[in-house]
CSV table of C-alpha atoms in Angstrom, one decimal:
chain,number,residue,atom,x,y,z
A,278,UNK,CA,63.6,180.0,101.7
A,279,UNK,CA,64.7,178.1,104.7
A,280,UNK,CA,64.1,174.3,104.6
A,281,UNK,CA,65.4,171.3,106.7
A,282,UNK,CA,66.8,168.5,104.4
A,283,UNK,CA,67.4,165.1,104.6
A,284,UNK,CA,70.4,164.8,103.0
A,285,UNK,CA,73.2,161.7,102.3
A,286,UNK,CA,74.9,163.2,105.3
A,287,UNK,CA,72.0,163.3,107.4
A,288,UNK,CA,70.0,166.4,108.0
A,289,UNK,CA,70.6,170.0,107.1
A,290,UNK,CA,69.2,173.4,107.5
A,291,UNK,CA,69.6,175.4,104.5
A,292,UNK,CA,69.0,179.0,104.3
A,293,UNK,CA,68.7,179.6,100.9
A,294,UNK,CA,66.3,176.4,99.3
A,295,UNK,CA,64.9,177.3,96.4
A,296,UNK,CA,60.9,178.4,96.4
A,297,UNK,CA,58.6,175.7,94.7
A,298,UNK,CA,56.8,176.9,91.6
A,299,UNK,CA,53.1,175.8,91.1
A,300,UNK,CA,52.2,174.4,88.0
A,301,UNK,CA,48.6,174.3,86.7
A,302,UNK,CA,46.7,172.2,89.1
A,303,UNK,CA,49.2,172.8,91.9
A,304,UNK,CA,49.2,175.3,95.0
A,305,UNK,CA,51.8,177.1,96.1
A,306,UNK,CA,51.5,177.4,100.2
A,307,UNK,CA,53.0,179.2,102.8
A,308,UNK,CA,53.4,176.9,105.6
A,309,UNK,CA,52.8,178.2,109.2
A,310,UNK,CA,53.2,175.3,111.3
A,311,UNK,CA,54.5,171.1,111.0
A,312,UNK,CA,54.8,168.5,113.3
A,313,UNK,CA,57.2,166.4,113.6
A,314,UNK,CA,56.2,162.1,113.0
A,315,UNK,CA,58.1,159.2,114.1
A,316,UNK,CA,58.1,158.4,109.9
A,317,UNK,CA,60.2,161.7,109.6
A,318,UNK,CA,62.4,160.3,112.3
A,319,UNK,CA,62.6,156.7,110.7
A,320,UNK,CA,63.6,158.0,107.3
A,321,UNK,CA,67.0,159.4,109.1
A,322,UNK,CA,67.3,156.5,110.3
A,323,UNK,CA,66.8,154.7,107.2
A,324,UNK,CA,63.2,153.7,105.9
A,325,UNK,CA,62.5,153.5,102.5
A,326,UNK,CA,66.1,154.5,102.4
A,327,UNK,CA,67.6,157.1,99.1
A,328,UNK,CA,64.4,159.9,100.2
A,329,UNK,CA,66.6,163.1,99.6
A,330,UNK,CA,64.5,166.3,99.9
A,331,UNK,CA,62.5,168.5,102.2
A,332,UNK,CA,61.2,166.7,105.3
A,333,UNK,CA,57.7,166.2,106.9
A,334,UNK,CA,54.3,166.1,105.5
A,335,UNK,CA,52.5,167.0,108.5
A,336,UNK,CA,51.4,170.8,107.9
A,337,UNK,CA,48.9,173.9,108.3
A,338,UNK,CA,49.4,176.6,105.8
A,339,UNK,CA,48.2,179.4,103.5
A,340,UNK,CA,47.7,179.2,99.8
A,341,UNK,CA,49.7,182.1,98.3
A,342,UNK,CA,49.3,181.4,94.6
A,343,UNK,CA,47.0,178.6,92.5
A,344,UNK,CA,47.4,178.5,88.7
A,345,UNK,CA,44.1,178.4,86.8
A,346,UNK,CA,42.5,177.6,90.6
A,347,UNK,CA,42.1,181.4,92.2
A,348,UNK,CA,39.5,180.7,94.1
A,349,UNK,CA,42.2,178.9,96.7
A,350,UNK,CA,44.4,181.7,97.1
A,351,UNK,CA,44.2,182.8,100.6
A,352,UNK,CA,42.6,180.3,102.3
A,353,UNK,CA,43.9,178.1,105.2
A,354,UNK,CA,44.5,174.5,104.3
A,355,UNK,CA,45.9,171.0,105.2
A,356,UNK,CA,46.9,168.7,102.9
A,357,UNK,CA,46.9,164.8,101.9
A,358,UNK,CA,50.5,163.7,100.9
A,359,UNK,CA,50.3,161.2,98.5
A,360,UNK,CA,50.0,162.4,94.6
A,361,UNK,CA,49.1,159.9,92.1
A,362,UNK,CA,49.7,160.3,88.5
A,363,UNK,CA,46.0,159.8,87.5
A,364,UNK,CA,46.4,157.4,84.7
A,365,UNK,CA,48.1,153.8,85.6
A,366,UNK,CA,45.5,151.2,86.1
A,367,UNK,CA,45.4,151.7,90.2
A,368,UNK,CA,44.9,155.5,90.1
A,369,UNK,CA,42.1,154.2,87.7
A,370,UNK,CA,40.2,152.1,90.3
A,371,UNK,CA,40.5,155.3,93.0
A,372,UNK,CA,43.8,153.9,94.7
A,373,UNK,CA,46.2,156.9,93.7
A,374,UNK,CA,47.3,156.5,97.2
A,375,UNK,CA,48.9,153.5,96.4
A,376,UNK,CA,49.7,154.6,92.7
A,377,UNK,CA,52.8,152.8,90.7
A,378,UNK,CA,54.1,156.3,90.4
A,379,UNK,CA,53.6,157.6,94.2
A,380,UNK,CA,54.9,161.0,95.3
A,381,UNK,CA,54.5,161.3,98.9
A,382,UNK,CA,55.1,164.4,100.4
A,383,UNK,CA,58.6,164.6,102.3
A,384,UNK,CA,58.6,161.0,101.9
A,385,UNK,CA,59.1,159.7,98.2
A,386,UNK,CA,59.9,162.2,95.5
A,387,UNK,CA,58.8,165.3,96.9
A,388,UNK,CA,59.8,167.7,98.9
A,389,UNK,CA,57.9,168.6,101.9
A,390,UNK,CA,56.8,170.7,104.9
A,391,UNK,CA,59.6,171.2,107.3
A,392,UNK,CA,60.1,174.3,104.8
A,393,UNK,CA,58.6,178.2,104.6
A,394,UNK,CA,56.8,176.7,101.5
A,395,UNK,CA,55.9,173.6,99.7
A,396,UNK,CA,53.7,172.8,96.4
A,397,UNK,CA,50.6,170.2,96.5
A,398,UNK,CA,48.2,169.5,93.8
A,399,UNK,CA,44.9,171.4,94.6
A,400,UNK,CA,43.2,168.1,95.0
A,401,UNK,CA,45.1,167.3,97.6
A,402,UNK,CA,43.9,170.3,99.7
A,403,UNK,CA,41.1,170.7,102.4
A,404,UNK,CA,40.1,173.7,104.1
A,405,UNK,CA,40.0,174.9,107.2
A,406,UNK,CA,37.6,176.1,109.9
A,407,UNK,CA,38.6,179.5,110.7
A,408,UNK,CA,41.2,179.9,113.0
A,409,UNK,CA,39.2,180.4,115.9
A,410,UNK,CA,37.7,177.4,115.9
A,411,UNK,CA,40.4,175.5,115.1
A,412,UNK,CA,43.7,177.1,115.6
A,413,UNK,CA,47.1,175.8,114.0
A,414,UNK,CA,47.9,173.6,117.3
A,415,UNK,CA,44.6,171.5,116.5
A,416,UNK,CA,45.0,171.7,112.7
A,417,UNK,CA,48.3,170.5,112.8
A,418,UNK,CA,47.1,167.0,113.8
A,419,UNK,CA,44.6,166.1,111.0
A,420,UNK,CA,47.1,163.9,109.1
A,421,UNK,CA,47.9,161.9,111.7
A,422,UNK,CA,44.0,162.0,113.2
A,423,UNK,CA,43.1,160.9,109.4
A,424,UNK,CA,45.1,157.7,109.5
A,425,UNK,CA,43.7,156.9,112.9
A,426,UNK,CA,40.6,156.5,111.3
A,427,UNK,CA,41.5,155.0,108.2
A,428,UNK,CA,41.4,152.0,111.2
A,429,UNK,CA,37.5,152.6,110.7
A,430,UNK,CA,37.2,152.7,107.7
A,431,UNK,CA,39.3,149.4,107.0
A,432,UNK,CA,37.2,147.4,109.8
A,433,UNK,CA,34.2,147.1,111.5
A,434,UNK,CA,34.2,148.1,114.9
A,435,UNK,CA,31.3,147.2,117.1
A,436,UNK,CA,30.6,148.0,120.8
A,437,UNK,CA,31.1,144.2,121.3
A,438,UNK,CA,34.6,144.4,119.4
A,439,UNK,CA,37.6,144.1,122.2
A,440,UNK,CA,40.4,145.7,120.8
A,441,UNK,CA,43.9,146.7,122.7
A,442,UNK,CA,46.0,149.1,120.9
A,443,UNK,CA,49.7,148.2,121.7
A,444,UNK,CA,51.8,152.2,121.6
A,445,UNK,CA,51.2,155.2,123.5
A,446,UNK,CA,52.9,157.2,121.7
A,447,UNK,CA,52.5,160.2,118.6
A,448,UNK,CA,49.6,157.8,116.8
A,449,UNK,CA,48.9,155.4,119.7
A,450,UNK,CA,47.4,158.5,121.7
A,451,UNK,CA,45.3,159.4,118.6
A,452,UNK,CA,44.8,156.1,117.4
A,453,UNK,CA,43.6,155.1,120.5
A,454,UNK,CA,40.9,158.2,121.2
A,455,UNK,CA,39.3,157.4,117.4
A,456,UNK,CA,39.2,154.1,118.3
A,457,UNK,CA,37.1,154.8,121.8
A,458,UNK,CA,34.3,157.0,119.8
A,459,UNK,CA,33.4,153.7,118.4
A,460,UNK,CA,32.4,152.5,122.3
A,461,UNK,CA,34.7,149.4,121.9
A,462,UNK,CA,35.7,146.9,124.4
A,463,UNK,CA,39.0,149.6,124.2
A,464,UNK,CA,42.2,148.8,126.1
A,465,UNK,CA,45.5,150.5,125.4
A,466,UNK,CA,49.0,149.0,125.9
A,467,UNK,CA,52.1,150.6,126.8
A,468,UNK,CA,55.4,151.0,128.5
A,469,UNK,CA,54.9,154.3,130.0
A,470,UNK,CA,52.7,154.9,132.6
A,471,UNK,CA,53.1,158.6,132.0
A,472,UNK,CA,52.1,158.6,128.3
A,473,UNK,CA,49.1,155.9,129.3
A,474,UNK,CA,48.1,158.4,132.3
A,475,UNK,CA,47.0,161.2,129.2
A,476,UNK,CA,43.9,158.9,128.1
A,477,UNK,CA,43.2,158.9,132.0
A,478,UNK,CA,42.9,162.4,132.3
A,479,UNK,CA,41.0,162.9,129.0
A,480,UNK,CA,38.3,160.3,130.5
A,481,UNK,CA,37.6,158.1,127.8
A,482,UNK,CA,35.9,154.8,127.8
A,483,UNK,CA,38.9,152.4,127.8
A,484,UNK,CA,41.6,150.9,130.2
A,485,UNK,CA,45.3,151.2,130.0
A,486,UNK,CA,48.0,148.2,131.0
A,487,UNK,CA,51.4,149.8,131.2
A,488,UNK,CA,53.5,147.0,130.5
A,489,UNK,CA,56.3,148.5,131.9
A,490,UNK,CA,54.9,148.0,135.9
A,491,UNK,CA,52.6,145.1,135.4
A,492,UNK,CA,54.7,143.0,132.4
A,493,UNK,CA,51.8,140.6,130.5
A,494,UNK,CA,50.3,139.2,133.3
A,495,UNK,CA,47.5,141.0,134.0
A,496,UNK,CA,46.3,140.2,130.6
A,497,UNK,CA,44.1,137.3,130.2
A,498,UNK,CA,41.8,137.5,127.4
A,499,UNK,CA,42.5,137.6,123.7
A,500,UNK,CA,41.3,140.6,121.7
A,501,UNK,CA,39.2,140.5,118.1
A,502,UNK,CA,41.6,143.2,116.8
A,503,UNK,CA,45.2,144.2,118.0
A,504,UNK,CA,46.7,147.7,116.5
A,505,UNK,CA,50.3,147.5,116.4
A,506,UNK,CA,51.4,151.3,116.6
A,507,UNK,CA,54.4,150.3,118.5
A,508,UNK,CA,56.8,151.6,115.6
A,509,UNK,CA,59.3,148.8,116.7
A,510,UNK,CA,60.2,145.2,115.0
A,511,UNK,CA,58.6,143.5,118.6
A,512,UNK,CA,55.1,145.0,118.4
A,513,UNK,CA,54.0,142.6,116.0
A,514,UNK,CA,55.0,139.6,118.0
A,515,UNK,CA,53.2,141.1,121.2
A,516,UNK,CA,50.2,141.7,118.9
A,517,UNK,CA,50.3,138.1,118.0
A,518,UNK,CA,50.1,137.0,121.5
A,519,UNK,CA,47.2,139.0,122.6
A,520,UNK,CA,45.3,138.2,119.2
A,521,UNK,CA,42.3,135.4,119.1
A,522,UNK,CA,42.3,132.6,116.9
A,523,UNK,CA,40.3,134.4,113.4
A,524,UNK,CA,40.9,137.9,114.8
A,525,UNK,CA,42.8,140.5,113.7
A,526,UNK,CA,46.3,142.4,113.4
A,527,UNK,CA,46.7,145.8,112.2
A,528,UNK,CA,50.3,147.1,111.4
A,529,UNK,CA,50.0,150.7,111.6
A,530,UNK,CA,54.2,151.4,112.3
A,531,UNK,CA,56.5,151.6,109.6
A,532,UNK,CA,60.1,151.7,111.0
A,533,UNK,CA,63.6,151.1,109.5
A,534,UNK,CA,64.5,147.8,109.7
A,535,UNK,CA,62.9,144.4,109.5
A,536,UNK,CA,60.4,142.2,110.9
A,537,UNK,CA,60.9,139.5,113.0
A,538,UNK,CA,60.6,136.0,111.3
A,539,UNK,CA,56.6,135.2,110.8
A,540,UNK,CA,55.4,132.0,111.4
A,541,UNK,CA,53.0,131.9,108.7
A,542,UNK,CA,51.7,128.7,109.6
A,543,UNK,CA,50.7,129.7,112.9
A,544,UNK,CA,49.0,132.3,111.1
A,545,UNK,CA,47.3,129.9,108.8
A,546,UNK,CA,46.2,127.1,110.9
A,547,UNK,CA,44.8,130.2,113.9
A,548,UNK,CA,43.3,132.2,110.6
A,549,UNK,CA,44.6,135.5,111.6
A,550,UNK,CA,43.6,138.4,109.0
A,551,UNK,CA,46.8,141.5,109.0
A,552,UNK,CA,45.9,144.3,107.5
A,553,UNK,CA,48.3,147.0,106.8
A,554,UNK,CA,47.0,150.5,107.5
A,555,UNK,CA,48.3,153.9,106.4
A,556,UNK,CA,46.8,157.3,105.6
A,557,UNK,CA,43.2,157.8,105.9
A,558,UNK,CA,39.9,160.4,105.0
A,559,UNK,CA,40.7,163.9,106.1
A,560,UNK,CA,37.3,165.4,106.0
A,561,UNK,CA,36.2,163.7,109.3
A,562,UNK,CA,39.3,163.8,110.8
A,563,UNK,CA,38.7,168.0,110.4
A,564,UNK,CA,35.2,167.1,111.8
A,565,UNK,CA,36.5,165.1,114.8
A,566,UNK,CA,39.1,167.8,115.7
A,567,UNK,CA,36.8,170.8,115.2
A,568,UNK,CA,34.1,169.7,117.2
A,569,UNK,CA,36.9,169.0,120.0
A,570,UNK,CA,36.2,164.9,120.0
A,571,UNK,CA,39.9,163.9,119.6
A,572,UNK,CA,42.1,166.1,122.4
A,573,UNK,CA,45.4,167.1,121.1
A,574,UNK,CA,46.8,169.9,123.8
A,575,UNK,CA,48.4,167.5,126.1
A,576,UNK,CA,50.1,165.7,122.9
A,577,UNK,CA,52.2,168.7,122.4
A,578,UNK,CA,55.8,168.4,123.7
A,579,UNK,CA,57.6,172.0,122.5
A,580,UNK,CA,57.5,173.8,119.8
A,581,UNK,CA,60.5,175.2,117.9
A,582,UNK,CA,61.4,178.0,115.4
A,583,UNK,CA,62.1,176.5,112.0
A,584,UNK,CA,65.6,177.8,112.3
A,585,UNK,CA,66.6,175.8,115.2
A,586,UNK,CA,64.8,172.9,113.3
A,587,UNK,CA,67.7,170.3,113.7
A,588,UNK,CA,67.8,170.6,117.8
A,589,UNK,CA,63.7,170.3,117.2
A,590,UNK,CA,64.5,166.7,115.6
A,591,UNK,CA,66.8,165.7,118.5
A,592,UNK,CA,64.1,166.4,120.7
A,593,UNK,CA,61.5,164.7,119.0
A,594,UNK,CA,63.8,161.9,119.1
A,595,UNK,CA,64.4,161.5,122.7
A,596,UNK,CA,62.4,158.5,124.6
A,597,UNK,CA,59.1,159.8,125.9
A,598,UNK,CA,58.9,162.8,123.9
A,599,UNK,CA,55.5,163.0,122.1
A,600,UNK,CA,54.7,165.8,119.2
A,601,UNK,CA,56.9,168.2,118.9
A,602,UNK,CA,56.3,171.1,116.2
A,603,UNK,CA,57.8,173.4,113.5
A,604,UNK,CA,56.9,177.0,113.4
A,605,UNK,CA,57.5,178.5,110.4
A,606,UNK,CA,58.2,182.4,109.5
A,607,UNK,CA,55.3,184.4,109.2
A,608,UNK,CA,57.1,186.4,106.3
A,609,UNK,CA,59.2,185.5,103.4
């Protein structure tokens, strides 16, 4: 099969990757259709550095055979990519997500999407809507959607909660529209006005500041919460500006690279709560996109054949450029 590597020399198209075989348990799928994330884009450049494998983890496909689990076979699925082992003491307590074994798929120990097929555990599998109601284009963005509102699930979020979500970019866009169902005091932060002028258009219940025009001046009062889904080292120090003494900071970037120095006294002595935040519940995130709550068309850059998959990565690369996505041969 054709699959686009990451490789010690960087990426790689190969033509002849061998097919996956399901074991019991697993799924073998046909994928149809990837997008590309900014964590695909930060392990070339270097995050969590030594992943060697298939790319990406963002996917809609077909399940083509499912050992002792028929009943799969031929349905339309997504899929969660993190595989626990089951048995250490954390899969134990329900955190396989954050299991001492973690496979994450195109990201630690297994290959992943930017291929014709891949293998998930059927646990890790939901179903689709047919495609009518929600084609590949919309189903494509239910991972991404689902750690949006892992935000949600992490924190409380009240009409009288200000929040400002610093990124308008891949997960900013999303981030930002779960975050305006919840009828916050929502204001989005960026550095392109162009980016910012999507949420306009989609008339949602927030403001935008495009730092970029206007620099910080403009903004006066300190938020409860600040998302950080800038993807760069300075987002958090922004976000610890525009925070209140006893709010909140949620990091929601991963990025090669490191932090800027923390002044964890600062953060002491103002009682500032940061909570990482990562993948989230896929079941709603279907939900939101189904029933057309969260608007995805406008978030679509290009879309490229699998075969030109490395000028697809260069594009998604480029300042400005939002999702761009993978599609995948309809035949073997």
């Amino acid at each position: 099969m054709r699959a686009l590597l990451l490789t010690d020399s960087g990426p790689l198209l190969k033509q002849d990757y061998p097919i996956p075989v399901p074991q019991h348990g697993q799924a073998l799928i046909r994928v149809t259709l990837a997008g590309i994330c900014s964590t695909d884009l930060q392990l070339i450049a270097g995050y969590k550095g030594g992943y060697r494998g298939v790319l990406g983890h963002e996917f809609v496909g077909v399940v083509e055979h499912a050992p002792g689990n028929e009943g799969w076979e031929g349905k339309r699925v997504v899929g969660e990519l993190n595989v626990g082992c089951g048995k250490c003491d954390l899969c134990r307590r329900g955190l396989g997500k954050h299991c001492r074994a973690r496979q994450s798929l195109g990201i630690i120990g297994l290959d992943g999407a930017f291929a014709e097929y891949l293998v998930l555990p059927v646990a890790n599998l939901h179903e689709l809507p047919s495609a009518a109601t929600m084609p590949d284009e919309i189903a494509v963005f239910v991972e991404p959607t689902a750690a949006a509102l892992q935000i949600r699930e992490q924190l409380a979020i009240a009409p009288s909660t200000r929040v400002y979500v610093l990124g308008s970019g891949r997960l900013g866009l999303l981030v930002a529209q779960v975050l305006a169902l919840t009828g916050c005091e929502l204001t989005v932060v960026g550095r392109t006005a162009a980016k910012l002028n999507l949420l306009s258009q989609m008339a949602l219940p927030l403001r935008t500041y495009c730092t970029g025009t206007e620099g910080l001046q403009g903004i006066t009062e300190a938020a409860d919460v600040v998302v950080d889904v800038t993807g760069a080292p300075q987002g958090f120090a922004l976000a610890r500006q525009l925070v209140r003494p006893g709010g909140t900071i949620v990091i929601k970037s991963t990025f090669a690279g490191n932090l800027p120095e923390l002044d964890l006294s600062a953060l002491v002595v103002d009682e500032i709560s940061l909570i990482g935040s990562r993948c989230g519940p896929f079941a709603p995130a279907i939900r939101l996109l189904a029933g057309g709550l969260v608007q995805t068309q406008s978030l679509i850059h290009s879309r490229y054949p699998l075969q030109q998959g490395l000028a697809a990565l260069q594009t998604a690369a480029q300042p400005g450029v939002l999702k761009v996505l993978l599609q995948m041969p309809s035949t073997r």
